[in-house]
Coordinates of C-alpha atoms in Angstrom, one line a residue:
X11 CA 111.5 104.3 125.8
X12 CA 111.0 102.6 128.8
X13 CA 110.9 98.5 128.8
X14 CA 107.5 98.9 130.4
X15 CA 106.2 100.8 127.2
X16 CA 108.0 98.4 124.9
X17 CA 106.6 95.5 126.1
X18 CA 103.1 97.5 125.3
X19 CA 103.9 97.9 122.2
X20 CA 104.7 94.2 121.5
X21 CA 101.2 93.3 123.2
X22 CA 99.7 95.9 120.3
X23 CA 101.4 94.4 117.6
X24 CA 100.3 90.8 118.7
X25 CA 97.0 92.0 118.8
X26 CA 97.4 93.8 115.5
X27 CA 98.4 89.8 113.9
X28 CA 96.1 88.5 115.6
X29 CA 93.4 90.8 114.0
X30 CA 95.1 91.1 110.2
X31 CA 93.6 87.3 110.0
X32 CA 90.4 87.9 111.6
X33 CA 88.0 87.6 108.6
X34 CA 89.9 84.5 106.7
X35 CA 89.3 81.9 108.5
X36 CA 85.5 82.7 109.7
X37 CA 85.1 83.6 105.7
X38 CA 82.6 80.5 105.3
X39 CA 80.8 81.6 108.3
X40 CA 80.6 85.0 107.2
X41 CA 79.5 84.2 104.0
X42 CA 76.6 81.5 105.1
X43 CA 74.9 84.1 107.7
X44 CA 75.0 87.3 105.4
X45 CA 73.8 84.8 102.1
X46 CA 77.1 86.4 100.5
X47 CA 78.2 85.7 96.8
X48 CA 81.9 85.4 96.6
X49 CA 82.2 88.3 94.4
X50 CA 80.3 90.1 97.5
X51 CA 82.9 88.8 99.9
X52 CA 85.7 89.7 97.6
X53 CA 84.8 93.1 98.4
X54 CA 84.2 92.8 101.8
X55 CA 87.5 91.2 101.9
X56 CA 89.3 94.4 101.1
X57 CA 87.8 96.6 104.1
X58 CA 90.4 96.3 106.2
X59 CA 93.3 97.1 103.9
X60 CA 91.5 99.9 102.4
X61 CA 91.3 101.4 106.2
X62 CA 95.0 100.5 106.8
X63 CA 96.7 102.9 103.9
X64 CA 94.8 106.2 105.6
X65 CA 95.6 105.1 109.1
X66 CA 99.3 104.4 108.1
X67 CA 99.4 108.3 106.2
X68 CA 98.3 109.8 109.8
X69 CA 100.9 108.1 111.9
X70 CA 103.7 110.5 111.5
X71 CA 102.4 113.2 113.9
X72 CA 101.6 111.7 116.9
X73 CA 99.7 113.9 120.0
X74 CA 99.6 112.8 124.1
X75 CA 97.0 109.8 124.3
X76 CA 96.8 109.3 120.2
X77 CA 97.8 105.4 120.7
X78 CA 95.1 104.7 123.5
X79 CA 92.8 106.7 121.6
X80 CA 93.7 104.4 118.3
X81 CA 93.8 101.0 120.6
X82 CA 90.3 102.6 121.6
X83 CA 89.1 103.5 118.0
X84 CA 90.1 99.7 117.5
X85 CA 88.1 98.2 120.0
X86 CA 85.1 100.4 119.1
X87 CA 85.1 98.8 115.4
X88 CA 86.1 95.4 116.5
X89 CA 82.8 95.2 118.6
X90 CA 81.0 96.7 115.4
X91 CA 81.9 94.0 113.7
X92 CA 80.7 91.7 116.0
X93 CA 77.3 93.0 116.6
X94 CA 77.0 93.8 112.5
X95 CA 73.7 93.5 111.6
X96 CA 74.2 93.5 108.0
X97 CA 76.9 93.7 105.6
X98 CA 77.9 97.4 105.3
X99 CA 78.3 97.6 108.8
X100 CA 80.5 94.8 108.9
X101 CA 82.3 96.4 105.9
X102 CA 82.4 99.7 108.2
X103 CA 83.8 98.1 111.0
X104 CA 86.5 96.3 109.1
X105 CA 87.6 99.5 107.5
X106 CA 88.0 101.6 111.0
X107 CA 89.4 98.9 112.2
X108 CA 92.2 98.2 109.3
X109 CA 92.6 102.2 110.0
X110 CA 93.3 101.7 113.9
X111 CA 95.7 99.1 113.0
X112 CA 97.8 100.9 110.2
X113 CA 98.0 103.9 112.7
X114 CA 98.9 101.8 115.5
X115 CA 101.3 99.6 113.6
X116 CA 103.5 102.3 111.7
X117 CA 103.2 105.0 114.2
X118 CA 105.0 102.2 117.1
X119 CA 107.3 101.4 114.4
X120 CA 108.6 105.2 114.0
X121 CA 108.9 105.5 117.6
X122 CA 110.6 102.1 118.7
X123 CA 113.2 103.4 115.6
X124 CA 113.7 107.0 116.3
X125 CA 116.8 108.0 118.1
X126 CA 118.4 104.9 118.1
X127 CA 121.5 103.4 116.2
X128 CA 121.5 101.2 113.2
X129 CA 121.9 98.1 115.3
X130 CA 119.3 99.1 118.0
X131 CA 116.4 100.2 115.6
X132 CA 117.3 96.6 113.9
X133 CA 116.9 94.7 117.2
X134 CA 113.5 97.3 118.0
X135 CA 111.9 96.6 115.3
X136 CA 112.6 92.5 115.1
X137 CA 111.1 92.4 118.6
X138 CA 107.9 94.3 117.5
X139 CA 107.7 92.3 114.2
X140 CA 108.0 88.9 115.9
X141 CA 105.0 89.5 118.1
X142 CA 103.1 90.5 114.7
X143 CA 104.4 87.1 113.4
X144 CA 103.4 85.4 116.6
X145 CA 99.6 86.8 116.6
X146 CA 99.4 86.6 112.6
X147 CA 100.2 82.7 113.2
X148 CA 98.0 82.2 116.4
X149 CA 95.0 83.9 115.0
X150 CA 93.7 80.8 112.7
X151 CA 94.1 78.3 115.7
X152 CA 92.1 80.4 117.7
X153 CA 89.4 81.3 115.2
X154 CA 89.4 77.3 114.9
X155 CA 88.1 76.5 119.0
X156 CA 84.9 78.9 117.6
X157 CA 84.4 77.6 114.2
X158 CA 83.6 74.3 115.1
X159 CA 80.6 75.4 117.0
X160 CA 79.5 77.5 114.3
X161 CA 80.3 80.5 115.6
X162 CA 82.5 83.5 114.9
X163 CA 81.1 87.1 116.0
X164 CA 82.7 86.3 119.4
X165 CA 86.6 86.4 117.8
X166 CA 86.0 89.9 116.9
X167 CA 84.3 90.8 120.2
X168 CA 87.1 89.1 122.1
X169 CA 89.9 91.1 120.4
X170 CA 87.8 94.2 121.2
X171 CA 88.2 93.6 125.1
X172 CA 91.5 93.1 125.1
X173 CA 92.3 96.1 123.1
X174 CA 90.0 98.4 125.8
X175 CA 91.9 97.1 128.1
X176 CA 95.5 97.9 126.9
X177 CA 93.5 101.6 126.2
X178 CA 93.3 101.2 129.7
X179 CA 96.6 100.7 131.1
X180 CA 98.6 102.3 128.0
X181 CA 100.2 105.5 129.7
X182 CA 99.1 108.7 128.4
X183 CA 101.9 110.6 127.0
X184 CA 103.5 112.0 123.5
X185 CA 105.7 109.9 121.9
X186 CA 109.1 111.8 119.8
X187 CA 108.6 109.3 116.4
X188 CA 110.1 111.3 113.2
X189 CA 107.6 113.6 111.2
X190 CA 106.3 112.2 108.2
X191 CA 106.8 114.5 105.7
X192 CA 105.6 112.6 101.8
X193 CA 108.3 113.5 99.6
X194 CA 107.8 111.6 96.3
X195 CA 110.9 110.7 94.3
X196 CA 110.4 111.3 90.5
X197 CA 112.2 108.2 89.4
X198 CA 111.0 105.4 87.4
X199 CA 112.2 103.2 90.4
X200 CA 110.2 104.1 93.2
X201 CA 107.0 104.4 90.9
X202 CA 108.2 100.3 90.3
X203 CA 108.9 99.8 94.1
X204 CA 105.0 101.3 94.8
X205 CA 103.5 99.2 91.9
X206 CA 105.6 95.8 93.2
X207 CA 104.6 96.7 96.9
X208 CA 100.8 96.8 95.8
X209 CA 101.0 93.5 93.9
X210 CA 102.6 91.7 96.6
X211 CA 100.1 92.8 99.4
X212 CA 97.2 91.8 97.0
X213 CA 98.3 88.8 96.5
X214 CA 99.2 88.1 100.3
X215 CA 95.9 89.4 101.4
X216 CA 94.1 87.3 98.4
X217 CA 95.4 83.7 99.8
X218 CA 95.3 84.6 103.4
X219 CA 91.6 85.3 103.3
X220 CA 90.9 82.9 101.0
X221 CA 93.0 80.0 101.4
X222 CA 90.4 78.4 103.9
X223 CA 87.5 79.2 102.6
X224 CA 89.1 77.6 99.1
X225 CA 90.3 74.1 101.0
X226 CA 87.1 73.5 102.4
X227 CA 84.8 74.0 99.3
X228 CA 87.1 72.3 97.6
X229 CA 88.1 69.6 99.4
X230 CA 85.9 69.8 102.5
X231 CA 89.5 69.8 104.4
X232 CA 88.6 70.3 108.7
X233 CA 92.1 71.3 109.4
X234 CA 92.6 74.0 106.6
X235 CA 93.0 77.3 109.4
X236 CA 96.5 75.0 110.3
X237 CA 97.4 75.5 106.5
X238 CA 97.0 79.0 106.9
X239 CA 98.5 78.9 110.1
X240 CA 101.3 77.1 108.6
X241 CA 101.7 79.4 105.8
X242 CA 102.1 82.4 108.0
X243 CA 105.0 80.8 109.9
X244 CA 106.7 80.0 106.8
X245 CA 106.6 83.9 106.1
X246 CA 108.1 84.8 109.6
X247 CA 111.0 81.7 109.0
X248 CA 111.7 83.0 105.9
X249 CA 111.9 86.6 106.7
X250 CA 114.5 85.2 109.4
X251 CA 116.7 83.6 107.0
X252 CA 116.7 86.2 104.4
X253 CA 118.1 88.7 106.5
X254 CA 121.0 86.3 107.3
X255 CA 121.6 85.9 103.6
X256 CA 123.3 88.5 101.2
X257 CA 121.9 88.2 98.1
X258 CA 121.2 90.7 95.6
X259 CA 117.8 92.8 96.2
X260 CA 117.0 91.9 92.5
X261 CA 117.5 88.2 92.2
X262 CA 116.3 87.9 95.9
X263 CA 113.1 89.3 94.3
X264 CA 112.9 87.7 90.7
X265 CA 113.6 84.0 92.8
X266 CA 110.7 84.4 95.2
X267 CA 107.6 86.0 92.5
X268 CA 108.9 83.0 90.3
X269 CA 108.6 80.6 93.5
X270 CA 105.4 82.6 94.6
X271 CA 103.5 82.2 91.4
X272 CA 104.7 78.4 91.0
X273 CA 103.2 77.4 94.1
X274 CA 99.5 79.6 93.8
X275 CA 99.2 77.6 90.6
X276 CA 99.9 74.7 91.8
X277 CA 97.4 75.1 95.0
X278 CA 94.7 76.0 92.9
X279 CA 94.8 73.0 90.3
X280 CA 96.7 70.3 92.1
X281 CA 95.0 67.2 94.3
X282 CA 94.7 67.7 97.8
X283 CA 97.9 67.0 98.9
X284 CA 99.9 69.0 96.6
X285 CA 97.4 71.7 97.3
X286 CA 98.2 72.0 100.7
X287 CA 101.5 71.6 101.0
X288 CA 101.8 74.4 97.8
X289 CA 100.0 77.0 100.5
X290 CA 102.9 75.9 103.0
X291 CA 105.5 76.7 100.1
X292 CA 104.0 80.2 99.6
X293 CA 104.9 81.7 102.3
X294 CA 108.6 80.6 101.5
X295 CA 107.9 83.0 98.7
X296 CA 106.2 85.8 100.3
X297 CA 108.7 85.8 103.2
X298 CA 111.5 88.3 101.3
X299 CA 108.6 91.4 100.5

């Protein structure tokens, strides 16, 4: 792979962060324009991630031109969701765009991995995750220069330019990523692993979109997309240091859903204060997933 196409690929998966925290923080304004219960939002809420699972199935087998078509597919939705006129458009837009991103993000994954060594596909994949980290952390400060004019169908819009335009200037080849072939091991353990994996993502996608929408009703708090912000960083330091550390898989993961479910309870019935620095604390805990 060439360092041209790499650096690509880290432009996608900033975009990709950027986008996985699109609908959080504009949540209120969402909400306000569409006269949306918060059961209603809850299922809007999960648009995106329903989209991602499909689009991360059809990643294995990858053709000449599927990424630009994907970055395209993503920019198509994106501007969907910006020019929604109602709520099941919006939802539809969400959910292609959560299945351009899955594609995009496992398919670059699988081909920034294959045919390297051990040490290589560590250092491959670190470089595309930290851009993810990057536009995960960056999207809530952004969303924040249009929220306090009231606005927030021009976030969506905005990611949908830049994504024609790396459509644009992506080169159109075929990539050699290994075939994804689903083999599903009959143990009790990965059945466990698959059931832990779904609880965690819920529970991740549950306080990013919510945790500002949750701090301002609650205690009208201006800066709450800098919690979330916040939180997100904590995720990408912790990540860092766990993979220095060598502790067991088990109590790594028995430590952090005990630190996890500490801090959510004590962000959801704690004053202000505690509140907010108890969102900073979870993503301590959602770092080692």
């Amino acid at each position: 792979m060439s360092g041209k196409v790499f650096g690509l690929f880290k432009c996608l998966m900033f975009m990709i962060g950027l986008v996985q925290l699109l609908l959080g923080p504009v949540l209120d304004l969402v909400m306000s324009e569409f006269a949306l219960s918060k059961a209603q939002a809850g299922f809007l809420s999960t648009a995106y991630i329903l989209g991602n699972v499909p689009g991360m199935l059809l990643s294995g087998r990858l053709k000449p031109g599927a990424i630009n078509v994907a970055c395209s597919g993503a920019a198509l939705c994106l501007c969907a969701v910006a020019a929604a006129p109602s709520v099941r458009l919006l939802s539809l837009g969400l959910f292609g765009t959560g299945f351009a991103c899955g594609f995009l993000f496992s398919a670059m994954a699988a081909v920034a991995a294959a045919g390297c060594t051990s040490q290589q596909k560590a250092a491959r994949l670190n470089g595309l995750y930290a851009w993810l980290g990057v536009g995960v952390v960056l999207a809530p400060l952004y969303s924040s220069l249009w929220q306090r004019q009231g606005l927030w169908r021009q976030i969506p819009a905005g990611y949908g330019v830049l994504f024609v335009l790396l459509a644009l200037f992506f080169p159109h080849q075929s990539f050699q990523g290994p075939s994804l072939k689903l083999k599903i091991p009959k143990r009790g353990n990965f059945a466990l692993i698959c059931l832990a994996l779904c609880c965690y993502v819920a529970s991740e996608s549950a306080v990013s979109i919510w945790l500002v929408k949750y701090l301002q009703d609650q205690f009208s708090l201006a800066g709450s997309n800098y919690v979330l912000a916040g939180m997100w960083l904590n995720i990408s330091l912790g990540r860092f240091i766990l993979a220095k550390t060598q502790f067991s898989d088990r109590k790594t993961l028995l430590a952090l859903t005990l630190w996890s479910t500490c801090f959510i309870v004590s962000a959801a019935f704690s004053a202000e204060i505690i509140s907010v620095l108890s969102f900073l604390a979870i993503g301590l805990g959602f770092s080692g997933r």
